[in-house]
Coordinates of C-alpha atoms in Angstrom, one line a residue:
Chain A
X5 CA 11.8 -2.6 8.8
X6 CA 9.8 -0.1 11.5
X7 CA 7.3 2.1 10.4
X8 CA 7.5 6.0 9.1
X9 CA 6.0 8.2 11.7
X10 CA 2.9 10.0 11.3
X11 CA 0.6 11.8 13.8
X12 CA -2.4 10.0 14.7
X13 CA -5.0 12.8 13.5
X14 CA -5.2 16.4 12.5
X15 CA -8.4 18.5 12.2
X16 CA -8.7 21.3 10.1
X17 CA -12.1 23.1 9.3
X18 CA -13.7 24.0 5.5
X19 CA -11.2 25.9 3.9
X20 CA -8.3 26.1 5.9
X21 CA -5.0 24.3 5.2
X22 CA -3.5 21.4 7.2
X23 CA 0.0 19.3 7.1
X24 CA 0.8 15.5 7.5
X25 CA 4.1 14.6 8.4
X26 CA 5.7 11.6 7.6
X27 CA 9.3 10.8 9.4
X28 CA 11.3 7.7 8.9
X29 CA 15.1 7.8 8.6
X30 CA 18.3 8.2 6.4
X31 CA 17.7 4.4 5.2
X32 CA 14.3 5.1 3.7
X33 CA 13.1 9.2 3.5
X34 CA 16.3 10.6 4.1
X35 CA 17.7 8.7 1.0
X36 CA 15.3 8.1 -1.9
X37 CA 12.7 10.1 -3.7
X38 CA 10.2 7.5 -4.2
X39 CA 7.7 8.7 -1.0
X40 CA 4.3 8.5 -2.2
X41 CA 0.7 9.2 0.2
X42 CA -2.6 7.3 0.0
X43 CA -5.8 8.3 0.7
X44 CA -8.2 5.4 2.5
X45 CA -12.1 5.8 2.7
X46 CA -13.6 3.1 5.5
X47 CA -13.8 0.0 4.0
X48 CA -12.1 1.1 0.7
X49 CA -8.9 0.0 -0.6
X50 CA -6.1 3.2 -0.2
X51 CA -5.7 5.3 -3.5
X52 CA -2.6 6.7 -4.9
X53 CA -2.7 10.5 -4.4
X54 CA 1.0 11.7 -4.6
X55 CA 3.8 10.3 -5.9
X56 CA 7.9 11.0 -6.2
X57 CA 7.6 13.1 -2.8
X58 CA 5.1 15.7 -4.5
X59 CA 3.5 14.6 -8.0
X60 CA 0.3 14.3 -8.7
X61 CA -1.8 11.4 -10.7
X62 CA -3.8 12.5 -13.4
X63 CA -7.1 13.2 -11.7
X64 CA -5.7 14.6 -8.2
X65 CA -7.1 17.9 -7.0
X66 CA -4.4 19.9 -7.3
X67 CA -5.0 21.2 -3.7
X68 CA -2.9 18.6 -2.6
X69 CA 1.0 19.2 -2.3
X70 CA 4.2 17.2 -1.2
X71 CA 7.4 18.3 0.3
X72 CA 10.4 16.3 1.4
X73 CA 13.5 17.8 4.0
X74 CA 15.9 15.8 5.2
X75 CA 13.8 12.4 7.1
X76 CA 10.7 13.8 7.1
X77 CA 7.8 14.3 4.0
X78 CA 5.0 16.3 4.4
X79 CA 1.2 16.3 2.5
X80 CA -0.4 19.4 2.8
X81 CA -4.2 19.8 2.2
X82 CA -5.0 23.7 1.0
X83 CA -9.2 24.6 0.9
X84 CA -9.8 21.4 3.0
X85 CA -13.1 20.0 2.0
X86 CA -15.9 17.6 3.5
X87 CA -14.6 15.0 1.1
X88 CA -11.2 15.3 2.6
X89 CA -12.1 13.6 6.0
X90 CA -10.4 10.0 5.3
X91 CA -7.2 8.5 6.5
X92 CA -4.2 9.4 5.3
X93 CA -0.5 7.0 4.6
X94 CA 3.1 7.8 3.3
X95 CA 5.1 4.9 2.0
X96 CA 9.1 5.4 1.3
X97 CA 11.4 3.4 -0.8
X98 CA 13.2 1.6 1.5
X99 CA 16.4 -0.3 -0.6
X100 CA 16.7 -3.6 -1.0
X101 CA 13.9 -3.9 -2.9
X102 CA 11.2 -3.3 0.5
X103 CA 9.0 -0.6 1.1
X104 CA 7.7 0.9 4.6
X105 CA 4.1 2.5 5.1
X106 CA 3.8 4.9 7.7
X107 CA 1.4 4.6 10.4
X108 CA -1.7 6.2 9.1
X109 CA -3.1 9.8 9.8
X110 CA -7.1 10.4 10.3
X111 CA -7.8 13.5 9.1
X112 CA -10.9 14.9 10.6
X113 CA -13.0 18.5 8.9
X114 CA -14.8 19.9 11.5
Chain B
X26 CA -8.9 -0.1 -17.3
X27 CA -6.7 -2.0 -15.1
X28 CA -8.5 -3.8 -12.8
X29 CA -6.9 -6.4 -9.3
X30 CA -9.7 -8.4 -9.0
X31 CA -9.1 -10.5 -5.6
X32 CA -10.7 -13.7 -4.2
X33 CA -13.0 -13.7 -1.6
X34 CA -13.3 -14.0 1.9
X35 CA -11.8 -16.7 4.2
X36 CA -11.7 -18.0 7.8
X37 CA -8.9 -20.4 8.9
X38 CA -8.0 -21.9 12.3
X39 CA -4.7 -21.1 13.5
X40 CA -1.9 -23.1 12.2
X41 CA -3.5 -23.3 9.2
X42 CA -2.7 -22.1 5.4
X43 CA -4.1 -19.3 3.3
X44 CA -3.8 -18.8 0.1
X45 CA -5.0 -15.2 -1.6
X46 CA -5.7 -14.4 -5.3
X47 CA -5.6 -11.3 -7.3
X48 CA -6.3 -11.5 -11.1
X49 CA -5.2 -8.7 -13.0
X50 CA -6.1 -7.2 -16.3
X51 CA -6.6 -3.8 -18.8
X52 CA -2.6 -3.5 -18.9
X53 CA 0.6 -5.8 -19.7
X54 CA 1.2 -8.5 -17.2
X55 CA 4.8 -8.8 -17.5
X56 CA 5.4 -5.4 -17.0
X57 CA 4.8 -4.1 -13.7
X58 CA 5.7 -5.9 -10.8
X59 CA 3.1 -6.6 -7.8
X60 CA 3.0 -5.6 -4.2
X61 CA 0.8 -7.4 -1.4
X62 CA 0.1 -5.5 1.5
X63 CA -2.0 -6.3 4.4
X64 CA -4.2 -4.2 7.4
X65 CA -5.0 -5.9 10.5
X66 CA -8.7 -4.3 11.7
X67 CA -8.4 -0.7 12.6
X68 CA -4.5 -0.7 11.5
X69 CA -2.3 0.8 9.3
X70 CA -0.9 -0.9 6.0
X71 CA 2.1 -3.3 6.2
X72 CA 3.9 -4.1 3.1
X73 CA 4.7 -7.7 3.0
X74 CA 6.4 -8.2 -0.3
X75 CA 7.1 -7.9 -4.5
X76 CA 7.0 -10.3 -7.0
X77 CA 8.8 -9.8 -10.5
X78 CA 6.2 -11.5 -12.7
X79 CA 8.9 -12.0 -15.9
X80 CA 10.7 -14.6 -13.8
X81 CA 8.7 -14.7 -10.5
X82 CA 11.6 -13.3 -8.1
X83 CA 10.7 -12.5 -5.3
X84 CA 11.2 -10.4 -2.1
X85 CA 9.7 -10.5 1.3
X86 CA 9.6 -8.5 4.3
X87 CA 11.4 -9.8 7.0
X88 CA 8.7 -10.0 8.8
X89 CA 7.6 -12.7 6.8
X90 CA 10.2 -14.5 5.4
X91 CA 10.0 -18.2 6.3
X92 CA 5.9 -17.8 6.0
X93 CA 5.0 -16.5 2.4
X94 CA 5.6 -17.4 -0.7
X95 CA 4.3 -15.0 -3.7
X96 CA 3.4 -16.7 -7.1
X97 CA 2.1 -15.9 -10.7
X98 CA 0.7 -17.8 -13.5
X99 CA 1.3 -15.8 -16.3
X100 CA -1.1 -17.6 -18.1
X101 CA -4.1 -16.8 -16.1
X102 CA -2.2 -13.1 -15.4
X103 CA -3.1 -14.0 -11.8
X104 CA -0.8 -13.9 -8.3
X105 CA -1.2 -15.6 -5.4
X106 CA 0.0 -15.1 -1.8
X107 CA -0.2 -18.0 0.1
X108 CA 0.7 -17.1 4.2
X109 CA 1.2 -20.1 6.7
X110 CA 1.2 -21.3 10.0
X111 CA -1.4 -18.5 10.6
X112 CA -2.0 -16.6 13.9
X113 CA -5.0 -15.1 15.1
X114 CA -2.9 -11.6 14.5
X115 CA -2.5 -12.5 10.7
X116 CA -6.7 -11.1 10.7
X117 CA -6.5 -8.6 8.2
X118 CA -7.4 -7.4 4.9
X119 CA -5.5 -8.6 2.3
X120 CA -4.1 -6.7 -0.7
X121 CA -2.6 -7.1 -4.0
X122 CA -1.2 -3.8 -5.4
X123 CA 0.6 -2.8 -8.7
X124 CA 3.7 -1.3 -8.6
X125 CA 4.5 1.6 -10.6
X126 CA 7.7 1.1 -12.6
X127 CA 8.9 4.9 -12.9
X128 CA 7.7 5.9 -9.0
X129 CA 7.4 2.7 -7.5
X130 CA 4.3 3.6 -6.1
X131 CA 1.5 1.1 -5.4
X132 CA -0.5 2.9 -8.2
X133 CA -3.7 0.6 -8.6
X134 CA -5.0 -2.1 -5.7
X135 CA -7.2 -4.8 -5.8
X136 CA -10.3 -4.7 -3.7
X137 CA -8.6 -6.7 -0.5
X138 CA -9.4 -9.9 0.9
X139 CA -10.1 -10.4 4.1
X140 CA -8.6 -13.4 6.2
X141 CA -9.8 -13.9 9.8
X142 CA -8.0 -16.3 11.7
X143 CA -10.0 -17.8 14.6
X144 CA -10.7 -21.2 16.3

C-alpha cells in the first residue's frame, strides 16, 4: 500500500488557524470512516488526537477539528498555540485488514 | 491504566534477526487487537501489521510479508515481532500499538524500540 499524502509543513502564528490535509484514494479515504491523526513530540511515541475522521478522545482540546470530502481528510488547528508545534500523521482504514499512515506534517508556530 | 511496555534497544548486523517485545497491561488482553508500526530516523510511520490475540491471526503489510511474523503469549499478555534478514534500512524505532475496536485507531502505544542495523 503507498502512503496518504500530506504537506511537508505548515506554519501558522499564536492564534491563528491552520489545516492539514491528508489525500489517499477511493481504496482507503475515499471509502471508510476510520481516518484518525496523531500528534508526535521529538522522541515521543505519536498520540491519538482524532478519531472516526473528526472525534475527539477524552482529553483533546477541543480546538482541534476533522473533516473528510471525497479522498482527502483535513485537521484543522483553531487558536494555534506554542504547544502545538509537533508533527502531525493521518492514518486511513485501508480494507483487507491494513492500514496506511500518511507522510507526516511538521507543524511549525512562529 | 493501560500501559505497552517495550524491550529495549538493539543493534544487529545485517542478515541478522530481531525480535521486539511489548508487554501490555491495565486492560483485557484478549480484547483489542495489536498494531506494530515502525519509523526509520527522521521518517514517517509505516504500519507493518495486526495480530488477533484470541487466536493469533495475523496480517502483514506486503511490504513485509515473507520477513515478519507477529506472536503473543497470552499468558505473559506480551507480543512479539520478530523481523529477519535485516537491512541496514530496517533502522528504525519500533512500535507496538493497541488497536481500538470501535475506531480502529491505534489508541495507546508502547514507548518504541529502537533497532539499528549496522556492520
Amino acid at each position: 500500500q503507498s502512503t496518504l499524502s500530506q504537506p511537508a509543513s505548515v506554519s501558522g502564528s499564536p492564534g491563528q488557524s491552520i489545516n492539514i490535509s491528508c489525500t489517499g484514494t477511493s481504496r482507503d479515504v475515499g471509502t471508510y470512516k476510520q481516518v484518525s491523526w496523531y500528534q508526535q513530540y521529538p522522541g515521543n511515541a505519536p498520540k491519538l488526537i482524532l478519531y472516526e475522521v473528526s472525534l475527539r478522545p477524552s482529553g483533546v482540546s477541543n480546538r482541534l477539528d476533522g473533516s473528510k470530502s471525497g479522498n482527502t481528510a483535513s485537521l484543522t488547528i483553531s487558536g494555534l498555540q506554542a504547544e502545538d508545534e509537533a508533527e502531525y500523521y493521518c492514518c486511513s482504514y485501508a480494507g483487507s485488514a491494513t492500514w496506511v499512515f500518511g507522510g507526516g506534517t511538521r507543524l511549525t508556530v512562529l | 491504566q493501560v500501559l505497552l511496555v517495550q524491550s529495549g534497544a538493539e543493534v544487529k548486523a545485517p542478515g541478522a534477526s530481531v525480535k521486539v517485545s511489548c508487554q501490555a497491561s491495565g486492560y483485557t488482553f484478549t480484547a483489542y487487537y495489536m498494531h506494530w508500526v515502525r519509523q526509520a530516523p527522521g521518517q514517517g510511520l509505516e504500519w507493518m501489521g495486526i495480530i488477533n490475540p484470541s487466536g493469533g491471526s495475523t496480517n502483514y503489510g506486503q511490504k513485509f510479508k515473507g520477513r515478519v511474523s507477529m506472536v503473543r503469549d497470552t499468558s505473559t499478555r506480551t507480543y512479539y515481532m520478530e523481523l529477519s534478514s535485516l537491512r541496514s534500512d530496517d533502522t528504525a524505532v519500533y512500535y507496538c500499538a493497541r488497536r481500538d475496536s470501535g475506531s480502529s485507531s491505534f489508541d495507546y502505544w508502547g514507548q518504541g524500540t529502537l533497532v539499528t542495523v549496522s556492520s
